[in-house]
PDB file of C-alpha atoms in Angstrom:
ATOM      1  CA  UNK A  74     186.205 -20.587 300.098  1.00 70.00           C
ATOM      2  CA  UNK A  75     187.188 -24.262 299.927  1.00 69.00           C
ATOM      3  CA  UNK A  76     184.584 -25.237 297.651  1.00 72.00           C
ATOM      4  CA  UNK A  77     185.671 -22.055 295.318  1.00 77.00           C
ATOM      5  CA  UNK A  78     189.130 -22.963 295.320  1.00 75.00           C
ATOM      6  CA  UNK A  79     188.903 -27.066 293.885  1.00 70.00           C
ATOM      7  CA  UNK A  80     186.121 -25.698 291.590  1.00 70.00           C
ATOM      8  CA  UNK A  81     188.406 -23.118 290.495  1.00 72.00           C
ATOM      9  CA  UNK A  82     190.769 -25.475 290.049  1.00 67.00           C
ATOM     10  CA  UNK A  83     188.979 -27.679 287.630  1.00 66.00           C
ATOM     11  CA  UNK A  84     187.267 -24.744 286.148  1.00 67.00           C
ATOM     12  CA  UNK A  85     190.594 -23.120 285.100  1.00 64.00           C
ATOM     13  CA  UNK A  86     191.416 -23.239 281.071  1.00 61.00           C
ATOM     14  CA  UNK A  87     194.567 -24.978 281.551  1.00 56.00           C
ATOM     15  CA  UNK A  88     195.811 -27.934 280.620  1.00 66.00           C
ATOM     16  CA  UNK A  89     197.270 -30.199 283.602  1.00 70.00           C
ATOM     17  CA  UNK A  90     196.675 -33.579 282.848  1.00 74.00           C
ATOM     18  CA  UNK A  91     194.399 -33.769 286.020  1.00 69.00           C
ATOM     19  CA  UNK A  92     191.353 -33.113 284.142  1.00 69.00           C
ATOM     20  CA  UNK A  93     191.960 -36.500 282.127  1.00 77.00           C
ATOM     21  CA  UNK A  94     192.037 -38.605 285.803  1.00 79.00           C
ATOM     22  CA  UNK A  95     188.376 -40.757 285.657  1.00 85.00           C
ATOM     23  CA  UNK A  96     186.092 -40.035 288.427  1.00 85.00           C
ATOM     24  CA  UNK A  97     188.258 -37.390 290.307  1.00 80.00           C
ATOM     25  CA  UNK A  98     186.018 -34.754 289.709  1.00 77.00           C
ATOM     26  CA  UNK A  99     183.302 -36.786 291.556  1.00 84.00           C
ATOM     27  CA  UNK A 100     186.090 -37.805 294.401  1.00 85.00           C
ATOM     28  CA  UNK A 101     187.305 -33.859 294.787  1.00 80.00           C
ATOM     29  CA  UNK A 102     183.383 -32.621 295.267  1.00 82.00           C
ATOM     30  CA  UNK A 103     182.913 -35.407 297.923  1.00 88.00           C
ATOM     31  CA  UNK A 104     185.708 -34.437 299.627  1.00 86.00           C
ATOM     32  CA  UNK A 105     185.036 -30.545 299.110  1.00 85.00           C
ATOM     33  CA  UNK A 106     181.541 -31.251 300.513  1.00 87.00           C
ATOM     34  CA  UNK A 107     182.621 -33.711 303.669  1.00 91.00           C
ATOM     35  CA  UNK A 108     185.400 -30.636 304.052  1.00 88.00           C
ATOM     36  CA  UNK A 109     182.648 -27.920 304.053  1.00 88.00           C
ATOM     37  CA  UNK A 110     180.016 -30.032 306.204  1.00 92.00           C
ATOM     38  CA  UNK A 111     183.239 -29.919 309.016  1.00 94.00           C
ATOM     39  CA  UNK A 112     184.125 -26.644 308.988  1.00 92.00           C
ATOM     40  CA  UNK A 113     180.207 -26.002 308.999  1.00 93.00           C
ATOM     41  CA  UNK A 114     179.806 -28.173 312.271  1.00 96.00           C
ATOM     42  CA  UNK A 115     182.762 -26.657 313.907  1.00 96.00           C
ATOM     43  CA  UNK A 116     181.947 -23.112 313.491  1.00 95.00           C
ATOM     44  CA  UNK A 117     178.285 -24.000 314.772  1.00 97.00           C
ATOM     45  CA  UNK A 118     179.765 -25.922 317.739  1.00 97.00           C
ATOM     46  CA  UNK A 119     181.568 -22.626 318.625  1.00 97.00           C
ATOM     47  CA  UNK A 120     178.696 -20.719 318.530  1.00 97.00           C
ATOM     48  CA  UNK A 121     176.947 -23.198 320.806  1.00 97.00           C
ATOM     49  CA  UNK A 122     180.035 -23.181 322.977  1.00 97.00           C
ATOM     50  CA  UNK A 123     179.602 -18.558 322.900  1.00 96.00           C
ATOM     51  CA  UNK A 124     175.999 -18.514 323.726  1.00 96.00           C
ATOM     52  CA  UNK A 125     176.378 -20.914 326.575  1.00 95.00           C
ATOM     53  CA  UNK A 126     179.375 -18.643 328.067  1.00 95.00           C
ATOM     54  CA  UNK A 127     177.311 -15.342 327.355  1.00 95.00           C
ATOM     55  CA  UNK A 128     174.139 -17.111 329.275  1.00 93.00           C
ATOM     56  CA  UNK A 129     176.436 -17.885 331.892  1.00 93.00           C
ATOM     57  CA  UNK A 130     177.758 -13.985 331.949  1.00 93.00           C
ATOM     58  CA  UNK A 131     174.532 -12.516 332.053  1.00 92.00           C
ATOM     59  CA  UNK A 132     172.800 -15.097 334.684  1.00 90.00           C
ATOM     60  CA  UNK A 133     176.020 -13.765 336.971  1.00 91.00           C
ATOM     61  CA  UNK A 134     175.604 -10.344 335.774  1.00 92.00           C
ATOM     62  CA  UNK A 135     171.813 -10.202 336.762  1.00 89.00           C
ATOM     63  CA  UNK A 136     172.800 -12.453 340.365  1.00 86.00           C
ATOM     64  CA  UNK A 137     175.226  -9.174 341.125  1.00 87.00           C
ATOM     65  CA  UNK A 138     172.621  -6.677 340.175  1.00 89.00           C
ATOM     66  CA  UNK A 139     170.305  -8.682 342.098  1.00 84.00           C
ATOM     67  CA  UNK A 140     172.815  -8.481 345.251  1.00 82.00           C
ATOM     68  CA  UNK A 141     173.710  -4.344 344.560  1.00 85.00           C
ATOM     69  CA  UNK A 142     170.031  -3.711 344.414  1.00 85.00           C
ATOM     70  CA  UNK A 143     169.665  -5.104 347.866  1.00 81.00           C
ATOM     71  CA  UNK A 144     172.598  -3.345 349.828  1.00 82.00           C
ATOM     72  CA  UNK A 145     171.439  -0.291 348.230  1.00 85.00           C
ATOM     73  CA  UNK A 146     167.685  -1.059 350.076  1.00 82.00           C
ATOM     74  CA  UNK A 147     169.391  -2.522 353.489  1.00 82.00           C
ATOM     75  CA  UNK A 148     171.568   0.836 353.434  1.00 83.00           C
ATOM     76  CA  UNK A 149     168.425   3.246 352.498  1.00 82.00           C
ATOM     77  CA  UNK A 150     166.310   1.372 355.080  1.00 80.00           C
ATOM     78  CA  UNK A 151     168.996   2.159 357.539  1.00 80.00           C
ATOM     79  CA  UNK A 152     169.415   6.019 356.760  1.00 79.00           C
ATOM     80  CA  UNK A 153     165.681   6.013 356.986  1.00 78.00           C
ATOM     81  CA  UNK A 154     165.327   4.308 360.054  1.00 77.00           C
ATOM     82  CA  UNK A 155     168.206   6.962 361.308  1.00 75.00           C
ATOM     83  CA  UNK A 156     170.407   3.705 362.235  1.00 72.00           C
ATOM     84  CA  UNK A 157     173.190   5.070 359.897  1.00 72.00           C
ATOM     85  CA  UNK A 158     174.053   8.582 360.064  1.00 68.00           C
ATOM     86  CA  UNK A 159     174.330  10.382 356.442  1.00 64.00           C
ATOM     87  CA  UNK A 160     177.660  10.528 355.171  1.00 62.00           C
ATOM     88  CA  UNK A 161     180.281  13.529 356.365  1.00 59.00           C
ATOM     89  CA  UNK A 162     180.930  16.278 354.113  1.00 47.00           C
ATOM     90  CA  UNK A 163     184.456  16.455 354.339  1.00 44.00           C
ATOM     91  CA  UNK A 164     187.095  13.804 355.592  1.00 45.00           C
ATOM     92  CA  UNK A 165     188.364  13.534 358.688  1.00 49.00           C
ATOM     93  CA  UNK A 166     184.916  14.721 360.372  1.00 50.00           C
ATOM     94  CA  UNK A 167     183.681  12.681 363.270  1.00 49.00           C
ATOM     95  CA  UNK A 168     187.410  11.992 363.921  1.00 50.00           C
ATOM     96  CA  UNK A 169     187.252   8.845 362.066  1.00 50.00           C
ATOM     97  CA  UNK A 170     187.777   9.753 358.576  1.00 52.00           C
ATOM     98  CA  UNK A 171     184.098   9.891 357.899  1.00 53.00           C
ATOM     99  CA  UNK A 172     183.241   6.274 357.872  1.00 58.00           C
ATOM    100  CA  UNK A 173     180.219   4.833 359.236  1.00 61.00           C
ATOM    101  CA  UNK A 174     179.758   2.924 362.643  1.00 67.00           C
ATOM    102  CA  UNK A 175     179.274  -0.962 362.071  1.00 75.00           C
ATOM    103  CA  UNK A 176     175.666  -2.173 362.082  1.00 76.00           C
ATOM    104  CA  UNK A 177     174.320  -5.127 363.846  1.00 80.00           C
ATOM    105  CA  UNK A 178     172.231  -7.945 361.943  1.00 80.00           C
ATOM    106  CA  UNK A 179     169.787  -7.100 364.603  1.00 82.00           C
ATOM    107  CA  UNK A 180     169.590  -2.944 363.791  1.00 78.00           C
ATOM    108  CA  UNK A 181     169.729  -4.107 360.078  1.00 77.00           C
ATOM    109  CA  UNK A 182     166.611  -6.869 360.263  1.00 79.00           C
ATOM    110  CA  UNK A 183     164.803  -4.110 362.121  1.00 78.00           C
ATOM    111  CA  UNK A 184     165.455  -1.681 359.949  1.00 77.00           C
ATOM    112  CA  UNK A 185     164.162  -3.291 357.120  1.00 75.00           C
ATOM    113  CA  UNK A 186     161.126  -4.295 358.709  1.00 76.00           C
ATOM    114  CA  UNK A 187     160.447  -0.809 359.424  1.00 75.00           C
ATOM    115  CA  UNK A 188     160.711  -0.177 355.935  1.00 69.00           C
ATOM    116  CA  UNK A 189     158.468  -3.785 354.709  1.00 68.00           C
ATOM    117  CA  UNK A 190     161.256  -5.498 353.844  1.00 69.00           C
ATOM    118  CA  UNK A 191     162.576  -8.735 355.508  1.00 71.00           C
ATOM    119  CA  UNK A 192     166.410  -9.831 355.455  1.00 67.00           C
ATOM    120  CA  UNK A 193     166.715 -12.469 353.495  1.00 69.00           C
ATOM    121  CA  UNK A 194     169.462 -15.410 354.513  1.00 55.00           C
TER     122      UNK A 194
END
């Protein structure tokens, strides 16, 4: 846009007197060029600056799939070890609004060894 705006400029069929000036032409290009090479470098640094934040999104994204993906294994190697009782079907059952006893790092460990896993530090 910058470069069609001083060409436009100097294009135009009007009379200004700055047409007459020796050498501006030459000294507006350079400067339309040096202008355009900036904005050029800019807008590429920003993109450098956006993937490197994206990367960084999706390495944590994958780290917190990574960490869901083994709670959901430690908790179905504990309901099929028969360490943690399914889930009630209504609150207030058990008398303790239907949430599960705690589980030892012990039960867990041997739990997933049961299953072939191993719990990882």
């Amino acid at each position: 846009a910058l470069a069609a705006v001083s060409g436009g400029f100097f294009g135009m069929n009007l009379h200004s007197g700055v047409e007459e000036v020796p050498h501006l032409l030459w000294l507006v290009a350079g400067g339309t060029a040096g202008a355009s090479t900036l904005l050029l470098r800019a807008f590429l640094r920003s993109v450098r600056t956006f993937h490197g934040l994206q990367r960084d999104q999706l390495l944590a994204t994958s780290a917190l799939q990574t960490a869901l993906q083994g709670l959901d294994h430690a908790y179905l190697a504990l309901r099929h070890t028969g360490e943690l009782a399914p889930p009630s079907q209504s609150f207030g059952e058990g008398g303790n609004g239907g949430a599960a006893a705690p589980v030892s790092r012990a039960r867990l460990a041997k739990a997933l060894a049961a299953t072939g896993a191993t719990l990882d530090e």
